[in-house]
Coordinates of N, CA and C in Angstrom, one line a residue:
M1 N 103.3 19.1 131.3 CA 104.4 19.9 130.7 C 105.8 19.4 131.3
E2 N 105.7 18.9 132.2 CA 107.2 18.2 132.7 C 107.5 17.2 131.8
N3 N 106.7 16.4 131.5 CA 107.1 15.5 130.3 C 107.2 15.9 129.1
D4 N 106.8 17.1 128.7 CA 107.1 17.7 127.4 C 108.6 18.2 127.5
D5 N 109.1 18.8 128.5 CA 110.5 19.2 128.8 C 111.3 18.0 128.7
L6 N 110.8 16.9 129.4 CA 112.0 15.7 129.3 C 112.0 15.1 128.1
K7 N 110.8 15.0 127.2 CA 111.0 14.7 125.7 C 111.9 15.7 125.2
K8 N 111.9 16.8 125.3 CA 112.9 17.7 124.5 C 114.3 17.5 124.9
Q9 N 114.4 17.3 126.2 CA 115.7 17.0 126.7 C 116.3 15.7 125.9
I10 N 115.5 14.5 125.9 CA 115.8 13.6 125.2 C 116.0 13.7 123.7
D11 N 115.2 14.3 123.2 CA 115.6 14.7 121.7 C 117.0 15.6 121.4
E12 N 117.2 16.3 122.4 CA 118.2 17.2 122.4 C 119.5 16.3 122.5
L13 N 119.3 15.3 123.6 CA 120.4 14.3 123.7 C 120.8 13.6 122.5
F14 N 119.8 13.0 121.9 CA 120.1 12.3 120.9 C 120.5 13.1 119.4
R15 N 120.0 14.4 119.4 CA 120.6 15.4 118.6 C 122.2 15.4 118.6
L16 N 122.5 15.5 119.8 CA 123.8 15.8 120.3 C 124.7 14.7 120.0
F17 N 124.1 13.3 120.3 CA 125.0 12.2 120.2 C 125.2 12.2 118.4
K18 N 124.2 12.2 117.8 CA 124.3 12.2 116.3 C 125.3 13.3 115.6
K19 N 125.3 14.5 116.3 CA 126.5 15.7 115.9 C 127.8 15.0 116.4
V20 N 127.9 14.2 117.4 CA 129.3 13.8 117.7 C 129.6 12.8 116.7
V21 N 128.7 11.7 116.4 CA 129.1 10.6 115.5 C 129.3 11.2 114.1
E22 N 128.7 12.6 113.7 CA 129.1 13.1 112.5 C 130.4 13.8 112.4
K23 N 130.8 14.5 113.5 CA 131.8 15.4 113.7 C 133.2 14.5 113.9
Y24 N 133.1 13.5 114.6 CA 134.3 12.9 114.8 C 134.6 11.6 113.9
P25 N 135.7 11.1 113.5 CA 136.1 9.8 112.8 C 135.7 8.7 113.7
P26 N 135.4 7.7 113.3 CA 135.0 6.6 114.1 C 135.9 6.2 115.3
D27 N 137.1 6.4 115.0 CA 138.2 5.9 116.1 C 138.7 6.9 116.7
E28 N 137.9 8.2 116.9 CA 138.5 9.4 117.5 C 137.5 9.9 118.4
I29 N 136.2 8.9 118.6 CA 135.3 9.3 119.5 C 135.9 8.9 121.0
P30 N 135.8 9.8 121.7 CA 136.3 9.8 123.1 C 135.5 8.6 124.1
G31 N 136.2 7.5 124.5 CA 135.4 6.6 125.3 C 134.5 5.6 124.8
I32 N 134.8 5.2 123.4 CA 134.0 4.4 122.5 C 134.4 3.7 121.5
D33 N 134.3 2.3 121.5 CA 134.8 1.3 120.7 C 134.0 1.3 119.5
K34 N 134.4 0.4 118.2 CA 133.6 0.4 117.0 C 132.4 -0.3 117.4
S35 N 132.3 -1.3 118.1 CA 130.9 -2.1 118.3 C 130.0 -1.2 119.0
Q36 N 130.5 -0.2 119.9 CA 129.5 0.5 120.5 C 129.0 1.7 119.7
L37 N 129.9 2.0 118.8 CA 129.8 3.1 117.9 C 128.6 2.8 116.9
D38 N 128.6 1.4 116.4 CA 127.5 0.9 115.4 C 126.1 0.7 116.1
Q39 N 126.3 0.2 117.5 CA 125.1 0.1 118.4 C 124.5 1.5 118.6
L40 N 125.4 2.6 118.7 CA 124.8 4.0 119.0 C 124.3 4.4 117.5
K41 N 124.7 4.1 116.5 CA 124.3 4.5 115.1 C 123.0 3.7 114.9
A42 N 122.7 2.5 115.4 CA 121.5 1.8 115.3 C 120.5 2.6 116.1
Y43 N 120.8 2.7 117.3 CA 119.8 3.5 118.3 C 119.3 4.8 117.7
L44 N 120.2 5.8 117.1 CA 120.0 7.0 116.8 C 119.1 6.6 115.5
S45 N 119.3 5.9 114.6 CA 118.6 5.6 113.5 C 117.0 5.1 113.7
Q46 N 117.1 4.2 115.0 CA 115.9 3.9 115.4 C 114.8 4.9 116.1
Y47 N 115.7 5.8 116.8 CA 114.9 6.7 117.4 C 114.4 7.9 116.6
E48 N 115.0 8.1 115.5 CA 114.6 9.0 114.4 C 113.4 8.4 114.0
Q49 N 113.2 7.2 113.7 CA 112.1 6.6 113.1 C 111.0 6.7 114.2
I50 N 111.1 6.4 115.4 CA 109.9 6.2 116.5 C 109.7 7.6 117.2
K51 N 110.5 8.6 116.9 CA 110.6 9.8 118.1 C 109.1 10.4 118.3
D52 N 108.4 10.5 117.1 CA 107.1 11.0 117.3 C 106.3 10.0 118.0
Q53 N 106.3 8.9 117.9 CA 105.6 8.0 118.9 C 106.0 7.8 120.3
F54 N 107.4 8.1 120.5 CA 108.0 7.9 121.7 C 107.3 8.5 122.9
S55 N 107.3 7.7 123.9 CA 106.4 8.3 125.2 C 107.4 8.2 126.3
V56 N 107.7 9.4 126.9 CA 108.6 9.3 128.2 C 107.8 8.5 129.5
E57 N 106.5 8.5 129.5 CA 105.7 8.0 130.5 C 106.0 6.4 130.4
M58 N 105.9 6.0 128.9 CA 106.2 4.4 128.6 C 107.4 3.8 129.5
Y59 N 108.5 4.6 129.6 CA 109.4 4.1 130.4 C 109.7 4.6 131.7
G60 N 108.6 5.2 132.2 CA 108.8 5.6 133.7 C 109.8 6.5 134.2
L61 N 109.9 7.4 132.8 CA 111.2 8.5 133.0 C 110.8 9.6 134.0
P62 N 109.4 10.2 133.8 CA 108.9 11.3 134.6 C 109.3 11.0 136.0
N63 N 109.2 9.9 136.6 CA 109.2 9.5 138.1 C 110.7 9.0 138.3
N64 N 111.8 9.0 137.4 CA 112.8 8.7 137.7 C 113.9 9.9 137.6
G65 N 114.1 10.2 139.1 CA 115.1 11.3 139.0 C 116.6 11.0 138.5
M66 N 116.9 9.8 138.8 CA 118.3 9.5 138.4 C 118.1 9.5 136.7
A67 N 117.1 9.0 136.2 CA 117.5 9.1 134.7 C 117.5 10.6 134.2
K68 N 116.5 11.5 134.8 CA 116.4 12.9 134.5 C 118.1 13.2 134.6
H69 N 118.6 13.2 135.9 CA 120.0 13.8 136.2 C 120.9 13.2 135.0
F70 N 120.9 11.9 134.6 CA 121.8 11.3 133.7 C 121.6 11.9 132.5
I71 N 120.6 12.4 132.0 CA 120.2 13.0 130.6 C 120.8 14.3 130.6
E72 N 120.4 15.1 131.7 CA 120.9 16.3 131.8 C 122.6 16.2 132.0
M73 N 123.1 15.4 132.6 CA 124.6 15.4 132.9 C 125.3 15.1 131.4
L74 N 124.6 14.1 130.6 CA 125.3 13.7 129.3 C 125.1 14.8 128.2
T75 N 124.0 15.6 128.2 CA 123.3 16.5 127.3 C 124.6 17.8 127.5
R76 N 124.8 18.0 128.9 CA 125.8 19.1 129.1 C 127.2 18.6 128.9
R77 N 127.5 17.7 128.9 CA 129.0 17.1 128.5 C 129.3 16.9 127.1
L78 N 128.2 16.4 126.4 CA 128.2 16.5 125.0 C 128.2 18.1 124.3
R79 N 127.6 19.0 125.0 CA 127.5 20.4 124.4 C 128.9 20.9 124.9
E80 N 129.3 20.5 125.9 CA 130.9 21.0 126.2 C 131.8 20.4 125.1
Q81 N 131.9 19.2 124.9 CA 132.6 18.6 124.0 C 132.7 19.0 122.5
L82 N 131.4 19.4 122.1 CA 130.9 19.7 120.7 C 131.3 21.2 120.6
G83 N 131.1 22.1 121.6 CA 131.4 23.5 121.6 C 130.4 24.1 120.9
D84 N 131.1 25.1 119.9 CA 130.2 25.7 119.0 C 129.2 24.9 118.1
D85 N 129.8 23.8 117.7 CA 129.2 22.7 116.9 C 127.7 22.1 117.5
A86 N 127.7 22.5 118.8 CA 126.5 22.1 119.5 C 125.3 22.8 119.2
D87 N 125.3 24.1 118.7 CA 124.1 24.7 118.3 C 123.3 24.3 117.1
I88 N 122.1 24.5 117.3 CA 121.2 23.9 116.5 C 121.1 24.9 115.1
S89 N 121.6 26.3 115.2 CA 121.4 27.2 114.2 C 121.9 26.9 112.7
D90 N 123.0 26.1 112.8 CA 123.4 25.8 111.3 C 122.7 24.6 110.9
E91 N 121.7 24.1 111.5 CA 121.0 22.8 110.6 C 119.8 23.5 109.9
P92 N 119.7 22.8 108.8 CA 118.5 23.1 108.1 C 117.4 22.6 108.8
A93 N 116.3 23.5 108.8 CA 115.2 22.9 109.5 C 114.4 21.8 108.7
V94 N 113.9 21.1 109.6 CA 113.3 19.7 108.9 C 112.0 20.0 109.4
S95 N 111.0 19.7 108.4 CA 109.5 20.0 108.6 C 109.0 18.6 109.1
E96 N 107.9 18.8 109.8 CA 107.1 17.7 110.4 C 106.8 16.8 109.3
V97 N 106.3 17.3 108.2 CA 105.9 16.7 106.7 C 106.9 15.9 106.4
D98 N 108.3 16.6 106.4 CA 109.4 15.5 105.8 C 109.7 14.2 106.7
V99 N 109.4 14.7 108.0 CA 109.7 13.5 109.2 C 108.6 12.6 109.0
K100 N 107.4 12.6 108.9 CA 106.2 11.8 108.6 C 106.5 11.0 107.4
E101 N 106.8 11.9 106.4 CA 106.7 11.2 105.0 C 108.1 10.2 104.8
K102 N 109.1 10.2 105.7 CA 110.1 9.3 105.6 C 109.6 8.1 106.5
V103 N 108.9 8.4 107.7 CA 108.4 7.3 108.4 C 107.5 6.6 107.7
F104 N 106.6 7.2 106.8 CA 105.5 6.5 106.0 C 106.3 5.9 104.9
E105 N 107.3 6.4 104.2 CA 107.9 5.7 103.2 C 108.6 4.3 103.7
S106 N 109.0 4.4 105.0 CA 109.6 3.2 105.5 C 108.8 2.1 106.0
L107 N 107.5 2.6 106.3 CA 106.6 1.5 107.0 C 105.1 2.0 106.6
Q108 N 104.7 1.6 105.4 CA 103.5 2.2 105.0 C 102.2 1.6 105.7
T109 N 101.9 2.0 107.1 CA 100.8 1.6 107.9 C 99.8 2.7 107.8
G110 N 98.4 2.4 108.0 CA 97.4 3.2 108.2 C 97.7 4.4 109.0
E111 N 98.2 4.0 110.5 CA 98.6 5.0 111.3 C 99.7 5.9 110.8
N112 N 100.8 5.6 110.0 CA 101.5 6.4 109.4 C 100.9 7.3 108.5
Y113 N 100.0 6.9 107.6 CA 99.6 7.3 106.7 C 98.6 8.5 107.1
E114 N 97.9 8.3 108.1 CA 97.1 9.3 108.9 C 97.8 10.5 109.3
A115 N 98.9 10.1 109.9 CA 99.8 11.1 110.6 C 100.6 11.8 109.4
L116 N 100.8 11.5 108.4 CA 101.4 12.1 107.3 C 100.5 13.0 106.6
I117 N 99.2 12.7 106.3 CA 98.1 13.5 105.9 C 97.9 14.6 106.7
E118 N 97.8 14.1 108.1 CA 97.5 15.3 109.2 C 98.5 16.4 109.0
A119 N 99.9 15.9 109.0 CA 101.1 16.8 108.9 C 100.8 17.8 108.0
I120 N 100.5 17.3 106.6 CA 100.4 18.0 105.5 C 99.4 19.0 105.5
D121 N 98.3 18.6 106.1 CA 96.9 19.3 106.4 C 97.3 20.4 107.3
N122 N 98.0 20.2 108.4 CA 98.5 21.3 109.3 C 99.5 22.4 108.6
E123 N 100.4 21.8 107.9 CA 101.4 22.8 107.3 C 100.6 23.6 106.3
L124 N 99.5 23.0 105.5 CA 98.8 23.9 104.6 C 98.2 24.8 105.4
K125 N 97.7 25.0 106.6 CA 97.1 26.1 107.3 C 98.1 27.2 107.5
N126 N 99.4 27.0 107.1 CA 100.2 28.0 107.5 C 100.0 29.2 106.5
K127 N 99.8 30.4 107.1 CA 99.5 31.4 105.9 C 100.8 32.1 105.2
N128 N 101.8 31.7 105.7 CA 103.2 32.3 105.4 C 103.9 31.5 104.1
L129 N 103.0 30.5 103.7 CA 103.6 29.5 102.8 C 103.4 30.1 101.3
S130 N 104.5 29.9 100.4 CA 104.4 30.4 99.2 C 103.5 29.5 98.3
M131 N 103.3 30.0 97.0 CA 102.2 29.2 96.2 C 103.1 27.8 95.7
D132 N 104.4 28.0 95.8 CA 105.2 26.7 95.2 C 105.1 25.9 96.5
Q133 N 105.2 26.3 97.7 CA 105.2 25.3 98.8 C 104.0 24.6 98.9
I134 N 102.8 25.6 98.7 CA 101.5 24.9 98.8 C 101.4 24.0 97.6
D135 N 102.0 24.2 96.5 CA 101.7 23.3 95.5 C 102.5 22.0 95.6
D136 N 103.7 21.9 96.3 CA 104.6 20.8 96.8 C 103.8 20.0 97.6
L137 N 103.1 20.7 98.7 CA 102.4 19.9 99.7 C 101.4 19.2 99.1
L138 N 100.6 19.9 98.3 CA 99.3 19.2 97.7 C 100.0 18.3 96.8
D139 N 101.1 18.3 96.1 CA 101.5 17.0 95.3 C 101.9 15.9 96.2
K140 N 102.5 16.2 97.2 CA 102.9 15.2 98.3 C 101.6 14.5 98.8
R141 N 100.4 15.3 99.1 CA 99.3 14.7 99.5 C 98.5 13.8 98.4
Q142 N 98.4 14.3 97.4 CA 98.0 13.5 96.2 C 98.8 12.2 95.9
K143 N 100.0 12.1 96.1 CA 101.1 11.0 95.9 C 100.7 10.1 96.9
V144 N 100.5 10.3 98.2 CA 100.2 9.5 99.4 C 98.8 8.8 99.1
L145 N 97.7 9.7 99.0 CA 96.5 9.2 98.5 C 96.4 8.3 97.4
S146 N 97.2 8.5 96.3 CA 97.3 7.4 95.4 C 97.9 6.1 95.6
K147 N 98.7 6.3 96.6 CA 99.6 5.0 97.1 C 98.5 4.3 97.9
I148 N 97.8 4.8 98.7 CA 96.8 4.0 99.5 C 95.8 3.4 98.7
S149 N 95.3 4.1 97.7 CA 94.3 3.6 96.9 C 94.8 2.5 96.1
K150 N 96.1 2.2 95.8 CA 96.3 1.3 95.1 C 96.2 -0.2 95.7

């Protein structure tokens, strides 16, 4: 449970970094030069691709009080800097299926295939889906199955 909370804090930290990068022109981000900004953008992009496989245990973060404190401090400062823009409410919801689909499209491995099919199947269990949403999910599922069978 503690590891899930830490994972959520890390996700929040990366989300806030992404908002800062989107909000400010590159030369107006306080305390960062162009090469650091390019590196940060690369990290943000890489994290988006691996965040579902990312494990806080892998890096020993659950037992590292300094890392936890640093994550909390950075998150708090980014929230202060962004103000109202830090809120998540204005962001469109991104479904797990969309995320898994992007990962699968970028790297078509058996593991990503299985994760995408599983995400689609889980989403199809949602009783609140409209017929159009169900049709879209079934179309995506069929598209993935046809790519694998080729």
